[in-house]
Coordinates of C-alpha atoms and ligand atoms in Angstrom, one line a residue:
Chain Q
K16 CA 10.2 -23.3 -18.6
S17 CA 9.4 -24.5 -22.1
Y18 CA 6.4 -26.6 -22.8
T19 CA 5.8 -29.0 -25.7
K20 CA 2.0 -29.2 -25.1
I21 CA -0.7 -27.3 -23.3
D22 CA -1.1 -29.2 -20.0
E23 CA -1.9 -28.7 -16.4
D24 CA 1.7 -27.7 -15.5
L25 CA 1.4 -24.8 -17.9
F26 CA -1.8 -23.5 -16.4
E27 CA -0.4 -24.0 -12.9
E28 CA 2.7 -21.9 -13.8
L29 CA 0.5 -19.1 -15.1
E30 CA -1.6 -19.4 -12.0
E31 CA 1.5 -18.9 -9.9
I32 CA 2.5 -15.8 -11.8
L33 CA -0.9 -14.2 -11.2
I34 CA -1.0 -15.1 -7.5
T35 CA 2.5 -13.8 -7.0
A36 CA 1.5 -10.6 -8.7
D37 CA -1.3 -10.2 -6.0
L38 CA -4.3 -10.8 -8.2
G39 CA -5.7 -13.0 -5.4
V40 CA -7.0 -16.6 -5.5
N41 CA -10.5 -15.8 -6.7
T42 CA -9.6 -13.5 -9.6
T43 CA -6.8 -15.8 -10.6
M44 CA -9.1 -18.8 -10.7
E45 CA -11.6 -16.9 -12.7
I46 CA -9.1 -15.7 -15.2
I47 CA -7.4 -19.1 -15.6
D48 CA -10.9 -20.6 -16.2
Q49 CA -11.5 -18.0 -18.9
L50 CA -8.1 -18.8 -20.3
R51 CA -9.0 -22.5 -20.6
D52 CA -12.2 -21.5 -22.4
R53 CA -10.4 -19.3 -24.8
V54 CA -7.8 -21.9 -25.5
R55 CA -10.6 -24.3 -26.4
E56 CA -12.5 -21.8 -28.5
N57 CA -9.5 -20.7 -30.4
K58 CA -8.4 -24.4 -30.8
T59 CA -5.0 -23.3 -29.6
T60 CA -2.4 -26.1 -29.6
D61 CA 0.8 -24.2 -29.4
P62 CA 1.8 -23.7 -25.7
M63 CA 3.8 -20.7 -26.7
E64 CA 0.5 -18.9 -27.5
V65 CA -1.1 -19.4 -24.2
K66 CA 0.7 -16.7 -22.3
G67 CA -0.3 -14.2 -25.1
L68 CA -4.0 -15.2 -24.7
L69 CA -3.7 -14.7 -21.0
K70 CA -2.2 -11.2 -21.5
E71 CA -5.1 -10.5 -23.9
L72 CA -7.6 -11.5 -21.3
L73 CA -6.1 -9.4 -18.5
T74 CA -5.8 -6.4 -20.8
E75 CA -9.4 -6.7 -21.8
A76 CA -10.5 -6.9 -18.2
L77 CA -8.7 -3.6 -17.5
E78 CA -9.7 -1.9 -20.7
E79 CA -13.4 -2.6 -19.9
V80 CA -13.2 0.1 -17.4
A81 CA -10.1 2.0 -18.6
D82 CA -10.3 5.8 -18.8
P83 CA -7.1 7.6 -18.0
N84 CA -8.6 11.0 -18.3
L85 CA -9.5 13.2 -15.4
N86 CA -12.8 14.9 -15.7
L87 CA -11.8 18.5 -15.2
E88 CA -14.2 20.4 -17.4
T89 CA -15.4 23.2 -15.2
T90 CA -13.5 26.1 -13.5
P91 CA -12.9 25.2 -10.8
S92 CA -12.9 21.4 -10.8
V93 CA -12.2 19.5 -7.7
I94 CA -10.0 16.5 -7.1
M95 CA -10.3 14.7 -3.7
V96 CA -7.6 12.3 -2.8
V97 CA -8.3 9.5 -0.3
G98 CA -6.8 6.3 0.9
V99 CA -5.3 4.4 3.8
N100 CA -2.2 5.4 5.7
G101 CA 1.1 5.9 3.9
V102 CA 0.0 4.8 0.4
G103 CA 1.3 8.0 -1.3
K104 CA -1.7 10.5 -1.3
T105 CA 0.3 13.6 -0.5
T106 CA 3.1 12.8 -2.9
S107 CA 0.7 11.9 -5.7
I108 CA -1.0 15.3 -5.2
G109 CA 2.3 17.0 -5.6
K110 CA 2.9 15.2 -8.8
I111 CA -0.6 15.6 -10.2
A112 CA -0.5 19.4 -9.4
H113 CA 2.8 19.6 -11.2
K114 CA 1.4 17.8 -14.3
L115 CA -1.7 20.0 -14.5
K116 CA 0.3 23.1 -14.1
G117 CA 2.5 21.9 -16.9
E118 CA -0.7 21.7 -19.0
G119 CA -1.3 25.3 -18.4
K120 CA -3.9 25.0 -15.6
K121 CA -4.1 27.2 -12.5
V122 CA -3.9 24.8 -9.6
L123 CA -4.6 25.2 -5.8
L124 CA -4.0 22.7 -3.1
A125 CA -5.9 22.1 0.2
A126 CA -4.1 20.7 3.2
G127 CA -7.0 18.5 4.3
D128 CA -4.8 16.3 6.5
T129 CA -4.8 18.2 9.7
F130 CA -4.1 15.1 11.7
R131 CA -0.8 13.6 10.8
A132 CA 2.4 15.1 12.2
G133 CA 4.1 17.3 9.5
A134 CA 1.4 16.6 6.9
I135 CA 0.6 20.3 6.3
D136 CA 4.3 21.2 5.8
Q137 CA 4.8 18.2 3.6
L138 CA 2.1 19.4 1.2
K139 CA 3.4 22.9 1.3
I140 CA 6.9 21.7 0.2
W141 CA 5.2 19.9 -2.7
G142 CA 3.4 23.1 -3.5
E143 CA 6.5 25.1 -3.4
R144 CA 8.3 22.7 -5.8
S145 CA 5.9 23.7 -8.6
G146 CA 5.0 27.1 -7.4
I147 CA 1.4 26.2 -6.3
D148 CA -0.5 27.8 -3.4
V149 CA -1.7 25.7 -0.5
I150 CA -4.8 26.6 1.6
S151 CA -4.2 25.4 5.2
H152 CA -5.4 25.7 8.7
Q153 CA -3.6 24.7 12.0
E154 CA -2.7 21.1 12.7
G155 CA -5.6 19.5 14.6
S156 CA -8.3 21.8 13.1
D157 CA -11.4 20.6 11.3
P158 CA -10.6 19.2 7.8
A159 CA -14.1 20.0 6.5
A160 CA -13.4 23.7 7.3
V161 CA -10.1 23.7 5.4
V162 CA -11.8 22.1 2.4
Y163 CA -14.6 24.6 2.6
D164 CA -12.2 27.5 2.7
A165 CA -10.2 26.1 -0.2
I166 CA -13.3 25.7 -2.4
Q167 CA -14.3 29.3 -1.7
A168 CA -10.7 30.4 -2.6
A169 CA -10.7 28.3 -5.7
K170 CA -13.9 30.0 -6.9
S171 CA -12.8 33.5 -6.1
R172 CA -9.3 33.1 -7.5
K173 CA -10.6 31.5 -10.7
V174 CA -8.5 28.4 -10.1
D175 CA -8.9 25.6 -12.7
V176 CA -8.3 22.7 -10.4
L177 CA -8.4 22.4 -6.6
I178 CA -6.8 19.3 -5.2
C179 CA -7.6 18.3 -1.7
D180 CA -5.4 16.1 0.5
T181 CA -7.0 14.1 3.2
A182 CA -5.6 12.3 6.2
G183 CA -4.7 8.6 5.7
R184 CA -7.3 6.4 7.5
L185 CA -8.0 2.7 7.6
H186 CA -11.4 1.9 6.1
N187 CA -12.5 -0.1 9.1
K188 CA -12.4 2.9 11.4
K189 CA -16.0 4.0 11.5
N190 CA -15.4 7.4 13.1
L191 CA -12.6 8.4 10.6
M192 CA -14.7 7.3 7.7
N193 CA -17.6 9.4 9.0
E194 CA -15.3 12.3 9.3
L195 CA -14.4 11.8 5.6
G196 CA -18.1 11.6 4.8
K197 CA -18.5 15.0 6.3
V198 CA -15.8 16.5 4.2
F199 CA -17.5 15.0 1.1
K200 CA -20.8 16.4 2.2
I201 CA -19.3 19.9 2.1
V202 CA -17.8 19.3 -1.3
N203 CA -21.1 18.0 -2.7
R204 CA -22.9 21.0 -1.3
E205 CA -20.4 23.6 -2.4
C206 CA -19.5 22.1 -5.8
D207 CA -22.8 21.3 -7.3
G208 CA -22.4 21.3 -11.0
L209 CA -18.6 21.3 -10.9
S210 CA -16.5 18.6 -12.3
R211 CA -15.2 16.3 -9.6
E212 CA -12.8 13.4 -9.2
S213 CA -12.5 11.3 -6.2
L214 CA -9.2 9.4 -6.4
L215 CA -8.4 6.4 -4.2
V216 CA -4.7 5.9 -3.9
L217 CA -3.6 2.2 -3.6
D218 CA -0.1 1.1 -2.8
A219 CA 1.2 -1.5 -5.3
T220 CA 2.8 -3.4 -2.5
T221 CA -0.6 -4.0 -0.9
G222 CA -2.2 -7.4 -1.0
Q223 CA -5.8 -8.6 -0.9
N224 CA -6.8 -5.9 1.7
A225 CA -6.9 -3.4 -1.2
I226 CA -10.3 -4.9 -2.2
Q227 CA -11.8 -4.1 1.1
Q228 CA -10.2 -0.6 1.1
A229 CA -11.7 0.1 -2.3
K230 CA -15.2 -1.2 -1.4
I231 CA -15.5 0.9 1.7
F232 CA -13.9 4.1 0.4
K233 CA -16.3 3.8 -2.6
E234 CA -19.3 3.7 -0.3
V235 CA -18.2 6.8 1.5
T236 CA -16.5 8.9 -1.2
N237 CA -17.9 7.6 -4.5
I238 CA -14.5 6.8 -6.0
S239 CA -14.1 7.8 -9.7
G240 CA -10.6 6.5 -10.2
L241 CA -7.6 4.8 -8.8
V242 CA -4.0 5.9 -8.5
L243 CA -1.6 3.0 -8.1
T244 CA 1.7 4.1 -6.4
K245 CA 5.1 2.6 -5.8
L246 CA 5.2 0.7 -9.1
D247 CA 8.9 1.4 -9.2
G248 CA 9.4 -1.4 -6.7
T249 CA 9.2 -5.1 -7.4
A250 CA 5.5 -5.4 -6.4
K251 CA 3.3 -5.8 -9.4
G252 CA 0.1 -4.2 -8.1
G253 CA -2.0 -7.0 -9.6
I254 CA -4.7 -6.2 -7.0
V255 CA -6.0 -3.4 -9.2
I256 CA -7.3 -6.0 -11.6
S257 CA -9.6 -7.4 -9.0
V258 CA -10.5 -4.0 -7.7
S259 CA -11.4 -2.4 -11.0
K260 CA -13.2 -5.6 -12.1
E261 CA -15.3 -5.6 -8.9
L262 CA -15.9 -1.9 -8.5
K263 CA -15.9 -0.9 -12.1
V264 CA -13.5 2.0 -11.4
P265 CA -10.6 2.7 -13.8
V266 CA -7.0 3.0 -12.8
K267 CA -6.1 6.5 -13.9
L268 CA -2.6 7.2 -12.9
I269 CA 0.5 5.3 -11.6
G270 CA 3.3 6.5 -9.3
V271 CA 6.7 5.3 -10.3
G272 CA 9.0 7.2 -7.9
E273 CA 9.3 10.0 -5.4
K274 CA 10.1 12.9 -7.7
L275 CA 7.7 15.5 -9.2
E276 CA 7.7 13.9 -12.6
D277 CA 7.3 10.3 -11.4
L278 CA 3.7 10.1 -12.5
Q279 CA 2.3 8.4 -15.6
S280 CA -1.1 7.6 -17.2
F281 CA -2.2 4.1 -16.7
E282 CA -1.8 1.9 -19.7
P283 CA -3.4 -1.6 -19.4
K284 CA -1.1 -3.2 -22.0
T285 CA 2.1 -2.0 -20.4
F286 CA 0.8 -2.9 -17.0
V287 CA -0.1 -6.4 -18.0
E288 CA 3.2 -6.9 -19.8
A289 CA 5.0 -6.0 -16.5
L290 CA 3.1 -8.6 -14.6
F291 CA 5.1 -11.2 -16.5
D292 CA 8.6 -9.6 -16.2
Chain P
M2 CA -15.7 -15.0 10.0
I3 CA -13.4 -16.3 7.3
F4 CA -12.1 -18.8 9.9
E5 CA -15.6 -20.1 10.3
G6 CA -15.6 -20.4 6.5
L7 CA -12.5 -22.4 6.6
A8 CA -13.7 -24.5 9.6
E9 CA -16.9 -25.2 7.9
K10 CA -15.2 -26.2 4.7
L11 CA -13.0 -28.5 6.6
Q12 CA -15.9 -30.0 8.4
N13 CA -17.6 -30.6 5.1
T14 CA -14.5 -32.2 3.7
F15 CA -14.4 -34.6 6.6
S16 CA -18.1 -35.2 7.0
K17 CA -18.0 -38.4 5.1
L18 CA -15.2 -39.6 7.3
K19 CA -17.1 -39.7 10.6
G20 CA -15.6 -42.0 13.2
K21 CA -12.4 -42.3 11.3
G22 CA -9.4 -43.0 13.6
K23 CA -6.5 -41.9 11.5
L24 CA -6.1 -39.3 8.8
D25 CA -5.1 -40.8 5.5
E26 CA -3.3 -39.0 2.7
K27 CA -6.5 -38.4 0.6
D28 CA -8.3 -36.8 3.5
V29 CA -5.4 -34.6 4.2
N30 CA -4.9 -33.5 0.6
A31 CA -8.5 -32.4 0.4
A32 CA -8.2 -30.4 3.6
M33 CA -5.0 -28.9 2.6
R34 CA -6.5 -27.5 -0.5
E35 CA -8.8 -25.4 1.6
V36 CA -6.0 -24.3 3.9
K37 CA -3.9 -23.3 1.0
M38 CA -6.7 -21.1 -0.4
A39 CA -7.1 -19.5 3.0
L40 CA -3.4 -18.7 3.4
L41 CA -3.2 -17.3 -0.1
E42 CA -6.2 -15.1 0.5
A43 CA -4.4 -13.9 3.7
D44 CA -1.5 -12.8 1.5
V45 CA 1.0 -15.4 2.6
N46 CA 3.6 -15.7 -0.1
F47 CA 2.9 -18.4 -2.7
K48 CA 6.2 -20.3 -2.1
V49 CA 5.8 -20.0 1.7
V50 CA 2.4 -21.5 1.4
K51 CA 3.7 -24.4 -0.6
D52 CA 6.4 -25.2 1.9
F53 CA 4.0 -24.8 4.8
I54 CA 1.4 -27.1 3.3
S55 CA 3.8 -29.9 2.6
R56 CA 5.1 -29.6 6.1
V57 CA 1.7 -29.8 7.6
K58 CA 0.7 -32.6 5.3
E59 CA 3.6 -34.7 6.4
R60 CA 2.7 -34.1 10.0
A61 CA -1.0 -34.8 9.6
V62 CA -1.0 -38.0 7.5
G63 CA -1.3 -40.9 9.8
D64 CA -2.1 -38.7 12.8
E65 CA -4.5 -40.2 15.3
V66 CA -7.6 -37.9 15.4
L67 CA -8.0 -36.7 19.0
E68 CA -11.0 -38.2 20.6
S69 CA -12.3 -34.9 21.7
L70 CA -12.1 -33.4 18.1
T71 CA -13.6 -34.1 14.7
P72 CA -11.2 -34.6 11.9
G73 CA -11.9 -31.0 10.7
Q74 CA -11.1 -29.5 14.1
H75 CA -8.1 -31.8 14.4
V76 CA -6.6 -30.5 11.1
I77 CA -7.2 -26.9 12.1
K78 CA -5.4 -27.6 15.3
I79 CA -2.4 -29.0 13.5
V80 CA -2.4 -26.0 11.1
K81 CA -2.7 -23.5 13.9
D82 CA 0.0 -25.1 16.0
E83 CA 2.4 -25.3 13.0
L84 CA 1.6 -21.7 12.1
T85 CA 2.2 -20.5 15.6
H86 CA 5.4 -22.4 15.8
L87 CA 6.6 -20.9 12.5
M88 CA 5.8 -17.4 13.8
G89 CA 8.1 -17.9 16.8
E90 CA 7.2 -19.4 20.1
T91 CA 7.7 -16.4 22.4
Q92 CA 7.4 -12.7 22.1
S93 CA 10.6 -10.8 21.8
K94 CA 12.0 -7.7 23.4
I95 CA 14.5 -5.0 22.7
N96 CA 18.1 -6.1 23.3
F97 CA 19.7 -3.4 25.5
S98 CA 23.4 -2.9 25.4
N99 CA 25.2 -3.1 28.8
K100 CA 27.2 -0.2 27.6
P101 CA 24.7 2.6 26.9
P102 CA 23.5 4.1 24.7
T103 CA 21.6 1.3 23.1
V104 CA 21.3 2.2 19.4
I105 CA 18.1 1.2 17.6
M106 CA 17.7 1.8 13.8
M107 CA 14.4 1.6 11.9
A108 CA 14.4 0.7 8.2
G109 CA 11.8 -0.2 5.6
L110 CA 9.9 0.7 2.5
Q111 CA 8.3 4.1 2.0
G112 CA 5.2 4.8 4.1
A113 CA 5.5 1.6 6.2
G114 CA 5.3 3.5 9.5
K115 CA 8.9 4.0 10.5
T116 CA 8.7 7.6 11.8
T117 CA 5.5 6.9 13.7
T118 CA 7.0 3.7 15.2
C119 CA 10.1 5.6 16.3
G120 CA 7.8 7.8 18.4
K121 CA 5.9 4.9 19.7
L122 CA 9.0 3.0 20.7
A123 CA 10.4 6.1 22.4
K124 CA 7.2 6.5 24.4
L125 CA 7.3 2.9 25.4
L126 CA 10.9 2.9 26.5
K127 CA 10.4 6.2 28.3
K128 CA 7.7 4.6 30.3
E129 CA 10.1 1.8 31.2
G130 CA 12.4 4.4 32.7
K131 CA 14.7 4.9 29.8
R132 CA 15.9 8.3 28.4
P133 CA 15.6 7.9 24.7
L134 CA 16.8 10.3 22.0
L135 CA 15.1 10.4 18.6
V136 CA 17.4 10.9 15.6
A137 CA 16.2 12.5 12.3
G138 CA 18.0 10.4 9.8
D139 CA 15.6 10.9 6.9
I140 CA 17.0 13.8 4.9
Y141 CA 14.8 13.2 1.8
R142 CA 11.1 13.0 2.5
P143 CA 9.5 16.5 2.5
A144 CA 9.0 17.5 6.1
A145 CA 10.3 14.3 7.5
I146 CA 12.4 16.1 10.1
N147 CA 9.5 18.3 11.0
Q148 CA 7.3 15.2 11.4
L149 CA 9.8 13.6 13.8
E150 CA 10.0 16.8 15.8
V151 CA 6.3 16.9 16.2
V152 CA 6.2 13.3 17.2
G153 CA 9.1 13.9 19.6
K154 CA 7.2 16.7 21.2
Q155 CA 4.1 14.6 21.6
V156 CA 6.0 11.9 23.5
E157 CA 8.2 14.4 25.2
V158 CA 11.4 12.9 23.9
P159 CA 14.2 15.1 22.5
V160 CA 14.9 15.0 18.8
F161 CA 18.4 15.2 17.3
S162 CA 18.6 16.7 13.9
M163 CA 21.3 18.2 11.7
G164 CA 19.0 19.4 8.9
D165 CA 18.9 17.7 5.5
K166 CA 22.3 18.5 4.1
E167 CA 24.4 16.2 6.2
K168 CA 24.9 12.5 5.3
P169 CA 22.7 10.2 7.4
V170 CA 25.7 8.2 8.6
N171 CA 27.2 11.4 10.0
I172 CA 24.0 12.4 11.6
A173 CA 23.8 9.0 13.3
K174 CA 27.4 9.1 14.5
E175 CA 27.0 12.6 15.8
S176 CA 23.7 11.7 17.6
I177 CA 25.5 9.0 19.7
L178 CA 28.1 11.6 20.9
H179 CA 25.1 13.8 21.7
A180 CA 23.4 11.0 23.6
E181 CA 26.5 10.3 25.6
K182 CA 26.9 13.9 26.5
H183 CA 23.3 14.3 27.5
G184 CA 22.7 11.1 29.3
N185 CA 20.4 9.5 26.8
D186 CA 20.6 5.7 27.2
V187 CA 18.7 4.8 24.0
V188 CA 19.1 6.3 20.6
I189 CA 16.4 5.6 18.1
I190 CA 17.4 6.4 14.5
D191 CA 14.6 7.2 11.9
T192 CA 15.7 6.5 8.3
A193 CA 14.2 7.4 5.0
G194 CA 11.8 5.0 3.3
R195 CA 13.6 3.2 0.5
L196 CA 12.9 0.5 -2.0
H197 CA 14.8 -2.7 -1.4
I198 CA 16.1 -2.6 -5.0
D199 CA 17.4 1.0 -4.8
A200 CA 21.1 0.3 -4.8
N201 CA 22.2 3.8 -3.7
L202 CA 19.8 4.0 -0.8
M203 CA 20.5 0.4 0.3
D204 CA 24.2 1.3 0.3
E205 CA 23.4 4.3 2.4
L206 CA 21.6 2.1 4.9
K207 CA 24.6 -0.2 5.1
E208 CA 26.8 2.8 5.6
I209 CA 24.8 3.9 8.7
D210 CA 24.8 0.3 9.9
Q211 CA 28.6 0.1 9.7
G212 CA 29.0 3.6 11.0
V213 CA 27.2 3.2 14.3
N214 CA 26.7 -0.6 14.7
P215 CA 23.1 -0.5 16.0
H216 CA 22.2 -3.1 18.7
E217 CA 18.8 -3.4 17.2
K218 CA 18.0 -3.1 13.5
L219 CA 14.3 -3.3 13.0
L220 CA 12.5 -3.7 9.7
V221 CA 9.2 -1.9 9.8
L222 CA 6.7 -3.6 7.5
D223 CA 3.1 -2.7 6.6
S224 CA 0.9 -5.6 7.6
M225 CA -1.2 -5.1 4.4
T226 CA 1.8 -6.0 2.2
G227 CA 1.1 -8.7 -0.3
Q228 CA 3.2 -11.3 -2.1
D229 CA 6.2 -8.9 -2.3
A230 CA 6.9 -9.0 1.4
V231 CA 9.4 -11.8 1.0
N232 CA 11.5 -9.9 -1.5
V233 CA 11.5 -6.8 0.7
A234 CA 12.4 -8.7 3.9
K235 CA 15.1 -10.7 2.1
E236 CA 16.8 -7.7 0.7
F237 CA 16.8 -5.7 3.9
N238 CA 18.0 -8.7 5.9
E239 CA 20.8 -9.3 3.4
T240 CA 21.9 -5.7 3.5
I241 CA 21.9 -4.9 7.2
E242 CA 21.1 -8.3 8.9
I243 CA 18.0 -7.2 10.8
N244 CA 17.3 -8.2 14.4
G245 CA 13.6 -8.2 14.1
V246 CA 10.5 -6.8 12.5
I247 CA 7.8 -4.4 13.5
L248 CA 4.5 -5.0 11.8
T249 CA 2.4 -1.9 11.5
K250 CA -1.3 -1.0 10.8
L251 CA -2.6 -4.2 12.3
D252 CA -5.6 -2.1 13.5
G253 CA -6.9 -2.6 10.0
D254 CA -8.8 -5.7 8.8
T255 CA -6.0 -7.2 6.8
R256 CA -5.4 -10.9 7.6
G257 CA -1.7 -10.1 7.7
G258 CA -0.1 -13.1 5.9
A259 CA 3.0 -11.0 5.4
A260 CA 3.9 -11.9 8.9
L261 CA 4.3 -15.5 8.0
S262 CA 6.1 -14.7 4.8
I263 CA 8.8 -12.5 6.5
R264 CA 9.3 -15.0 9.3
A265 CA 9.8 -17.8 6.8
V266 CA 12.4 -16.0 4.7
T267 CA 14.3 -14.1 7.4
D268 CA 13.8 -16.3 10.5
K269 CA 13.8 -13.1 12.5
P270 CA 11.3 -12.4 15.2
I271 CA 8.4 -10.0 15.0
K272 CA 9.0 -7.9 18.0
F273 CA 6.1 -5.4 18.1
V274 CA 2.9 -4.6 16.2
G275 CA 1.5 -1.2 15.4
M276 CA -2.1 -1.0 16.4
G277 CA -3.0 2.6 15.5
E278 CA -1.8 6.0 14.5
K279 CA -1.6 7.2 18.1
L280 CA 1.8 7.0 19.8
D281 CA 0.7 4.6 22.6
E282 CA -0.6 2.1 20.1
L283 CA 2.4 -0.2 20.0
E284 CA 2.0 -3.7 21.4
A285 CA 4.0 -6.9 21.9
F286 CA 3.7 -9.5 19.2
H287 CA 1.7 -12.7 20.0
P288 CA 2.4 -15.5 17.6
D289 CA -0.8 -17.4 18.5
R290 CA -3.0 -14.4 17.9
M291 CA -1.3 -13.8 14.6
A292 CA -1.8 -17.4 13.6
S293 CA -5.5 -17.2 14.3
R294 CA -5.7 -13.9 12.4
I295 CA -4.0 -15.3 9.3
L296 CA -6.5 -18.2 9.4
G297 CA -9.2 -15.6 9.8
M298 CA -10.3 -16.5 13.3
Ligands
GTP23 N1 9.1 4.6 -4.5 C1 7.9 5.3 -4.4 N2 7.6 6.0 -3.3 C2 6.5 6.7 -3.3 C3 5.6 6.8 -4.4 N3 4.6 7.6 -4.0 C4 4.8 7.9 -2.7 N4 6.0 7.4 -2.3 C5 6.6 7.5 -0.9 O1 5.7 6.9 0.0 C6 5.8 7.6 1.3 C7 4.4 8.0 1.7 O2 3.9 9.0 0.8 P1 2.9 10.1 1.3 O3 2.6 10.9 0.1 O4 3.3 10.7 2.5 O5 1.7 9.1 1.6 P2 0.3 9.5 2.2 O6 -0.7 8.6 1.6 O7 0.0 10.9 2.0 O8 0.5 9.2 3.8 P3 -0.4 9.6 5.0 O9 -0.8 11.0 4.7 O10 0.5 9.5 6.2 O11 -1.5 8.7 5.0 C8 6.8 8.8 1.1 O12 8.1 8.4 1.5 C9 6.7 9.0 -0.4 O13 7.9 9.5 -0.9 C10 6.0 6.1 -5.6 O14 5.3 6.1 -6.6 N5 7.2 5.4 -5.5
GTP24 N1 -3.6 2.9 11.4 C1 -2.3 2.9 11.6 N2 -1.6 3.8 11.0 C2 -0.2 3.8 11.2 C3 0.4 2.9 12.0 N3 1.7 3.2 12.0 C4 1.9 4.2 11.1 N4 0.7 4.6 10.7 C5 0.4 5.7 9.7 O1 1.0 5.4 8.5 C6 1.4 6.5 7.8 C7 2.9 6.5 7.5 O2 3.6 6.5 8.7 P1 5.0 7.1 8.7 O3 5.5 6.9 10.1 O4 5.1 8.5 8.2 O5 5.8 6.1 7.8 P2 7.3 6.1 7.3 O6 7.7 4.7 7.2 O7 8.1 6.9 8.2 O8 7.2 6.8 5.9 P3 8.4 7.4 5.0 O9 9.3 8.1 5.9 O10 7.7 8.2 4.0 O11 9.0 6.2 4.4 C8 1.0 7.7 8.7 O12 -0.3 8.1 8.3 C9 0.9 7.1 10.1 O13 0.0 7.7 10.9 C10 -0.4 1.9 12.7 O14 0.1 1.0 13.4 N5 -1.8 1.9 12.4
K25 K1 2.5 1.0 2.6
MG26 MG1 -0.5 12.4 3.4
MG27 MG1 9.4 8.5 7.8

């Protein structure tokens, strides 16, 4: 639609775009209010410029916490990967491992999902694809024990990066979150002084529930970054704007497919541009 | 909790209207603003919300406020009734073929819960005296076949697999011959997760559909899905004309507005809901409960 002046219809259309991209009502209202202010401050009169201002605002919001780099200074460093069921944790681990190996790092994986049917084999297949070892126990065994063993192996084998898979769990399941807490207790105890990342995987198709997911996972696992998966679909993943605004954690990586190389660094500008496609 | 929020807001909106007999347009507009926010917060699709609100508005304006209720409660009742109505009046069941085996096919996006739900459904049907066969039709996901085999073992249902080199449509066709030979009266076909915009994989789904003519084609959808649910449901429905939907992961704390979105765009019933990772956690769908949940009750 083309506008001849900046009016309520224009703001409403932009509001609709943001809500349809899963930014949520509250974040959308906040941002549209900021947009009104900015239009006023800049004395903007050309309606064609308003969308540009909105993109600027959104990019700024993301850049405020942006930091695509993983903190992997020490040898070994440890990446924990967590999130609710089916978001793409195991797949993302396969991709991240491949990327790090390509950068010349020695990588090791830990099959910390001992619960889901076939989860261990799934991770092993990902490991095989890039020639990376996987530390695993039996299905049904204690995930904290697997992670403990993997940390010892990472240390003795002089591995650069250990990446630990965890079982998918809904954040409102107290016992499952406690179990995850126990795994993190082991990591904290065994990895004192080592570089660590705790990555929360969010599915781009997810709506407002992602905020709750992020809040509770952050309490239990001290999230250091987000991985936004399945951006190769039609969902925009706008929820990460609310999440990173509220929790002050950056989106680090995005998943754009099911293949080894379908992983990219998060770029606020490109992401914001895609919200309006 | 959120419902109380909505209820409270509506009470406030109407507090100035005590003793009012009929709802006029201005009252209703103010109330509908709150309802609209609540639905959007619950992830109901933007367009679906718009349509819904205008429908409810029409019904509410001029309505006599029930003597037993305050205007706020009255509006909530209208909203809830309308929502329940939209969600489908009664719970639905599996359509069994009178010429067994009944063929059921699962489809949906990646990670929605198809494989798990196959196992759950097999368990449920077995309990009802059926003899199901699970079919490993996902040849792509790493360890998908192994996953289904583990699930099959857990529910003590046989799993038919031809490895990952055969085309899914051939696996599906072959599985039916196998079922006929072995006295399996229900065949449940697992399929790979796929994006609704992936032309090749959507063609593959169509091919399976045309190859075996399933009696039940069920779209498995994650209840945490946001605004995109309408696009997903629409594409799957247009490609294979689904018979119904299974909404998974409702054991979470999502409001589940996707349920309303998919109902609105496909007009297909939600048949079951997934209430956990365990294989006995599949339940019948209750429209009224879902309506309360979306409103945050
Ligand atoms: N299209 C697309 N699919 C993805 C992407 N990332 C993961 N997937 C798919 O999503 C599904 C679930 O991925 P998993 O890696 O098993 O997810 P998970 O979080 O480990 O799942 P659980 O361990 O069961 O909780 C698989 O079919 C993956 O191939 C992505 O970026 N794009
Ligand atoms: N909490 C909960 N988890 C569920 C439910 N249904 C499935 N899951 C979990 O969701 C994740 C994905 O389930 P799958 O059955 O592998 O999903 P899928 O659709 O077959 O995935 P792809 O084959 O990769 O597309 C697993 O961790 C399941 O345990 C449910 O109702 N509640
Ligand atoms: K999902
Ligand atoms: Mg996994
Ligand atoms: Mg599957």
